[in-house]
């Protein structure tokens, strides 16, 4: 069987480490050329080297997803290197670097800027190319944190919700996904979201307490947390023609904590 993403080109934001790195490896493994966008140059280069070692084409773009000029340059560099843009994985977020103790307005605005408005910035950057191609798949990474009511996490102690701005941004990501899916459908561009449950990355180990991880594990129907590789099947599905008629949907991959729909 031919690789599902042969001759396709994907931009993975926040692809240097963690879940984004797993997405980049999986998309490359199915034949896609990858542009890794991240602020962490060294780690992004390491990831690109791993992709090249499995025979994939990969470039690194050091850029901030919240800055339009930088993301426009990423879109140009990707098009120049590979000739098209088929997939945009909006995965970058302030997460590993989150400062839970800082609830200043300035910091909360910064988090919304990167985790929410960054999605709009990245979509604006790739839109002209996808519009000209009359095709594209945009995948926004939300989170179980977008659904505190469903997780039974609201109230009691503030610690259960790592940051209100984070949760707000991640629910806004779902709103953007739906409104963009409506607006861009007639250009042949699909927009969907993945809402991962707690996933054991370096970032999670740093910012989420063991107590919360235990609570989420016991709330999961399947009784376990995720590894980054548990998320790649859904990403490949949404990136490829397997989901050709799917747009405006959130796929919750969390072991059965939230049951959407
Ligand atoms: N790990 C989890 O449990 C979990 C659960 C639900 C959702 N998510 C979401 O999944 C995504 C990846 O999470 P992760 O655990 O791999 O986190 P991570 O912090 O390890 O990775 C995020 C990456 O984004 C990059 N980044 C941050 N700000 C950026 C910016 N302004 N411009 C460009 N790159 C930037 C970071 O350098 C990093 O490489 C995030 O959107 C996160 O919110 C994670």
Short mmCIF file of N, CA and C in Angstrom, two decimals, residues 113-194:
data_model
loop_
_atom_site.label_atom_id
_atom_site.label_comp_id
_atom_site.label_asym_id
_atom_site.label_seq_id
_atom_site.Cartn_x
_atom_site.Cartn_y
_atom_site.Cartn_z
N UNK A 113 -2.34 34.94 23.26
CA UNK A 113 -1.71 35.36 22.01
C UNK A 113 -1.11 34.15 21.28
N UNK A 114 -0.39 33.33 22.01
CA UNK A 114 0.28 32.17 21.39
C UNK A 114 -0.72 31.03 21.18
N UNK A 115 -1.43 30.64 22.25
CA UNK A 115 -2.23 29.41 22.20
C UNK A 115 -3.54 29.58 21.42
N UNK A 116 -4.02 30.81 21.32
CA UNK A 116 -5.29 31.01 20.60
C UNK A 116 -5.08 31.82 19.31
N UNK A 117 -4.61 33.06 19.44
CA UNK A 117 -4.47 33.88 18.24
C UNK A 117 -3.41 33.32 17.29
N UNK A 118 -2.45 32.57 17.86
CA UNK A 118 -1.43 31.92 17.02
C UNK A 118 -2.06 31.04 15.96
N UNK A 119 -3.20 30.43 16.29
CA UNK A 119 -3.89 29.56 15.32
C UNK A 119 -4.36 30.39 14.12
N UNK A 120 -4.94 31.55 14.43
CA UNK A 120 -5.42 32.43 13.36
C UNK A 120 -4.25 32.91 12.49
N UNK A 121 -3.16 33.27 13.17
CA UNK A 121 -1.97 33.75 12.46
C UNK A 121 -1.47 32.68 11.48
N UNK A 122 -1.38 31.44 11.96
CA UNK A 122 -0.85 30.35 11.12
C UNK A 122 -1.79 30.05 9.96
N UNK A 123 -3.09 30.07 10.23
CA UNK A 123 -4.06 29.80 9.15
C UNK A 123 -3.97 30.91 8.10
N UNK A 124 -3.86 32.16 8.55
CA UNK A 124 -3.73 33.25 7.58
C UNK A 124 -2.49 33.07 6.71
N UNK A 125 -1.42 32.54 7.32
CA UNK A 125 -0.17 32.39 6.57
C UNK A 125 -0.30 31.34 5.46
N UNK A 126 -1.01 30.25 5.74
CA UNK A 126 -1.07 29.17 4.72
C UNK A 126 -2.25 29.32 3.77
N UNK A 127 -3.21 30.17 4.14
CA UNK A 127 -4.46 30.25 3.38
C UNK A 127 -4.25 30.53 1.87
N UNK A 128 -3.42 31.52 1.50
CA UNK A 128 -3.30 31.79 0.06
C UNK A 128 -2.85 30.55 -0.73
N UNK A 129 -1.94 29.76 -0.15
CA UNK A 129 -1.45 28.57 -0.86
C UNK A 129 -2.55 27.51 -0.93
N UNK A 130 -3.21 27.25 0.19
CA UNK A 130 -4.26 26.22 0.19
C UNK A 130 -5.42 26.64 -0.71
N UNK A 131 -5.71 27.93 -0.70
CA UNK A 131 -6.80 28.44 -1.56
C UNK A 131 -6.46 28.21 -3.04
N UNK A 132 -5.22 28.50 -3.41
CA UNK A 132 -4.80 28.31 -4.81
C UNK A 132 -4.82 26.82 -5.18
N UNK A 133 -4.49 25.97 -4.22
CA UNK A 133 -4.51 24.51 -4.48
C UNK A 133 -5.94 23.96 -4.49
N UNK A 134 -6.83 24.70 -3.85
CA UNK A 134 -8.20 24.26 -3.58
C UNK A 134 -8.23 22.97 -2.76
N UNK A 135 -7.28 22.90 -1.83
CA UNK A 135 -7.27 21.75 -0.90
C UNK A 135 -6.37 22.07 0.29
N UNK A 136 -6.63 21.39 1.38
CA UNK A 136 -5.78 21.54 2.56
C UNK A 136 -6.48 20.95 3.77
N UNK A 137 -5.67 20.51 4.72
CA UNK A 137 -6.23 20.00 5.98
C UNK A 137 -5.55 20.73 7.13
N UNK A 138 -6.36 21.42 7.91
CA UNK A 138 -5.85 22.16 9.07
C UNK A 138 -6.30 21.43 10.32
N UNK A 139 -5.36 21.16 11.21
CA UNK A 139 -5.69 20.40 12.43
C UNK A 139 -5.27 21.24 13.63
N UNK A 140 -6.24 21.63 14.42
CA UNK A 140 -5.97 22.47 15.60
C UNK A 140 -5.90 21.58 16.84
N UNK A 141 -4.86 21.75 17.62
CA UNK A 141 -4.75 20.93 18.83
C UNK A 141 -5.40 21.67 20.00
N UNK A 142 -6.51 21.12 20.44
CA UNK A 142 -7.20 21.64 21.61
C UNK A 142 -6.69 20.87 22.83
N UNK A 143 -7.57 20.56 23.76
CA UNK A 143 -7.16 19.83 24.97
C UNK A 143 -8.39 19.45 25.77
N UNK A 144 -8.26 18.44 26.59
CA UNK A 144 -9.31 18.14 27.55
C UNK A 144 -9.57 19.33 28.46
N UNK A 145 -8.57 20.20 28.60
CA UNK A 145 -8.72 21.39 29.45
C UNK A 145 -9.78 22.35 28.91
N UNK A 146 -10.21 22.14 27.64
CA UNK A 146 -11.27 22.97 27.07
C UNK A 146 -12.63 22.59 27.66
N UNK A 147 -12.69 21.45 28.34
CA UNK A 147 -13.98 20.93 28.82
C UNK A 147 -13.95 20.66 30.32
N UNK A 148 -13.68 21.67 31.13
CA UNK A 148 -13.55 21.41 32.58
C UNK A 148 -14.84 20.89 33.19
N UNK A 149 -16.00 21.29 32.61
CA UNK A 149 -17.26 20.81 33.16
C UNK A 149 -17.39 19.31 32.95
N UNK A 150 -17.01 18.84 31.77
CA UNK A 150 -17.16 17.42 31.46
C UNK A 150 -16.18 16.57 32.26
N UNK A 151 -15.04 17.14 32.59
CA UNK A 151 -14.05 16.37 33.36
C UNK A 151 -14.37 16.37 34.84
N UNK A 152 -15.39 17.13 35.22
CA UNK A 152 -15.67 17.23 36.64
C UNK A 152 -14.53 17.90 37.39
N UNK A 153 -13.82 18.77 36.67
CA UNK A 153 -12.63 19.39 37.27
C UNK A 153 -12.89 20.79 37.80
N UNK A 154 -14.08 21.34 37.48
CA UNK A 154 -14.32 22.74 37.86
C UNK A 154 -14.53 22.84 39.36
N UNK A 155 -14.09 23.95 39.94
CA UNK A 155 -14.38 24.22 41.34
C UNK A 155 -13.45 23.51 42.30
N UNK A 156 -13.83 23.55 43.56
CA UNK A 156 -13.06 22.95 44.67
C UNK A 156 -11.70 23.61 44.84
N UNK A 157 -10.73 23.24 44.02
CA UNK A 157 -9.43 23.89 44.21
C UNK A 157 -8.90 24.34 42.86
N UNK A 158 -8.30 25.52 42.88
CA UNK A 158 -7.83 26.14 41.65
C UNK A 158 -6.77 25.30 40.97
N UNK A 159 -6.10 24.49 41.73
CA UNK A 159 -4.98 23.73 41.19
C UNK A 159 -5.42 22.72 40.13
N UNK A 160 -6.70 22.32 40.19
CA UNK A 160 -7.15 21.29 39.24
C UNK A 160 -7.21 21.81 37.81
N UNK A 161 -7.35 23.12 37.64
CA UNK A 161 -7.29 23.69 36.30
C UNK A 161 -5.98 24.46 36.24
N UNK A 162 -4.99 23.96 35.47
CA UNK A 162 -3.66 24.55 35.56
C UNK A 162 -3.65 26.05 35.32
N UNK A 163 -4.39 26.51 34.34
CA UNK A 163 -4.47 27.95 34.13
C UNK A 163 -5.77 28.23 33.40
N UNK A 164 -6.50 29.23 33.89
CA UNK A 164 -7.76 29.57 33.22
C UNK A 164 -7.48 30.04 31.79
N UNK A 165 -6.39 30.75 31.59
CA UNK A 165 -6.10 31.24 30.24
C UNK A 165 -5.82 30.07 29.30
N UNK A 166 -5.18 29.03 29.81
CA UNK A 166 -4.90 27.86 28.98
C UNK A 166 -6.21 27.20 28.54
N UNK A 167 -7.11 26.97 29.51
CA UNK A 167 -8.40 26.36 29.18
C UNK A 167 -9.23 27.23 28.25
N UNK A 168 -9.19 28.53 28.50
CA UNK A 168 -9.93 29.46 27.64
C UNK A 168 -9.39 29.41 26.21
N UNK A 169 -8.07 29.43 26.09
CA UNK A 169 -7.47 29.36 24.76
C UNK A 169 -7.87 28.06 24.07
N UNK A 170 -7.84 26.95 24.80
CA UNK A 170 -8.11 25.65 24.17
C UNK A 170 -9.58 25.51 23.80
N UNK A 171 -10.50 26.18 24.53
CA UNK A 171 -11.89 26.15 24.05
C UNK A 171 -12.06 27.08 22.87
N UNK A 172 -11.30 28.18 22.86
CA UNK A 172 -11.31 29.07 21.69
C UNK A 172 -10.79 28.38 20.44
N UNK A 173 -9.85 27.47 20.63
CA UNK A 173 -9.30 26.71 19.50
C UNK A 173 -10.42 25.91 18.82
N UNK A 174 -11.33 25.37 19.63
CA UNK A 174 -12.45 24.61 19.07
C UNK A 174 -13.42 25.56 18.34
N UNK A 175 -13.63 26.73 18.93
CA UNK A 175 -14.50 27.72 18.27
C UNK A 175 -13.90 28.12 16.91
N UNK A 176 -12.61 28.42 16.90
CA UNK A 176 -11.94 28.79 15.64
C UNK A 176 -12.09 27.67 14.62
N UNK A 177 -11.89 26.44 15.10
CA UNK A 177 -11.94 25.29 14.20
C UNK A 177 -13.30 25.25 13.50
N UNK A 178 -14.37 25.42 14.27
CA UNK A 178 -15.71 25.33 13.67
C UNK A 178 -15.97 26.50 12.72
N UNK A 179 -15.61 27.72 13.16
CA UNK A 179 -15.92 28.85 12.28
C UNK A 179 -15.03 28.82 11.03
N UNK A 180 -13.78 28.37 11.18
CA UNK A 180 -12.91 28.27 10.00
C UNK A 180 -13.40 27.17 9.07
N UNK A 181 -13.88 26.06 9.63
CA UNK A 181 -14.38 24.96 8.78
C UNK A 181 -15.52 25.47 7.90
N UNK A 182 -16.40 26.29 8.49
CA UNK A 182 -17.51 26.86 7.69
C UNK A 182 -16.98 27.80 6.62
N UNK A 183 -16.04 28.67 7.03
CA UNK A 183 -15.58 29.72 6.11
C UNK A 183 -14.72 29.18 4.97
N UNK A 184 -13.96 28.10 5.25
CA UNK A 184 -12.97 27.66 4.26
C UNK A 184 -13.40 26.45 3.45
N UNK A 185 -14.55 25.87 3.80
CA UNK A 185 -15.01 24.66 3.11
C UNK A 185 -15.14 24.83 1.61
N UNK A 186 -15.61 25.99 1.18
CA UNK A 186 -15.83 26.13 -0.27
C UNK A 186 -14.53 26.33 -1.05
N UNK A 187 -13.40 26.43 -0.33
CA UNK A 187 -12.10 26.39 -1.01
C UNK A 187 -11.51 24.98 -1.00
N UNK A 188 -12.26 24.04 -0.47
CA UNK A 188 -11.75 22.66 -0.39
C UNK A 188 -10.84 22.47 0.81
N UNK A 189 -10.86 23.41 1.75
CA UNK A 189 -9.99 23.32 2.93
C UNK A 189 -10.80 22.78 4.10
N UNK A 190 -10.28 21.72 4.71
CA UNK A 190 -10.94 21.12 5.87
C UNK A 190 -10.26 21.60 7.15
N UNK A 191 -11.05 21.75 8.21
CA UNK A 191 -10.48 22.17 9.50
C UNK A 191 -11.10 21.30 10.59
N UNK A 192 -10.26 20.63 11.34
CA UNK A 192 -10.73 19.76 12.43
C UNK A 192 -9.84 19.98 13.65
N UNK A 193 -10.22 19.37 14.76
CA UNK A 193 -9.43 19.52 15.98
C UNK A 193 -9.23 18.17 16.66
N UNK A 194 -8.15 18.09 17.40
CA UNK A 194 -7.92 16.94 18.28
C UNK A 194 -7.86 17.49 19.71
#
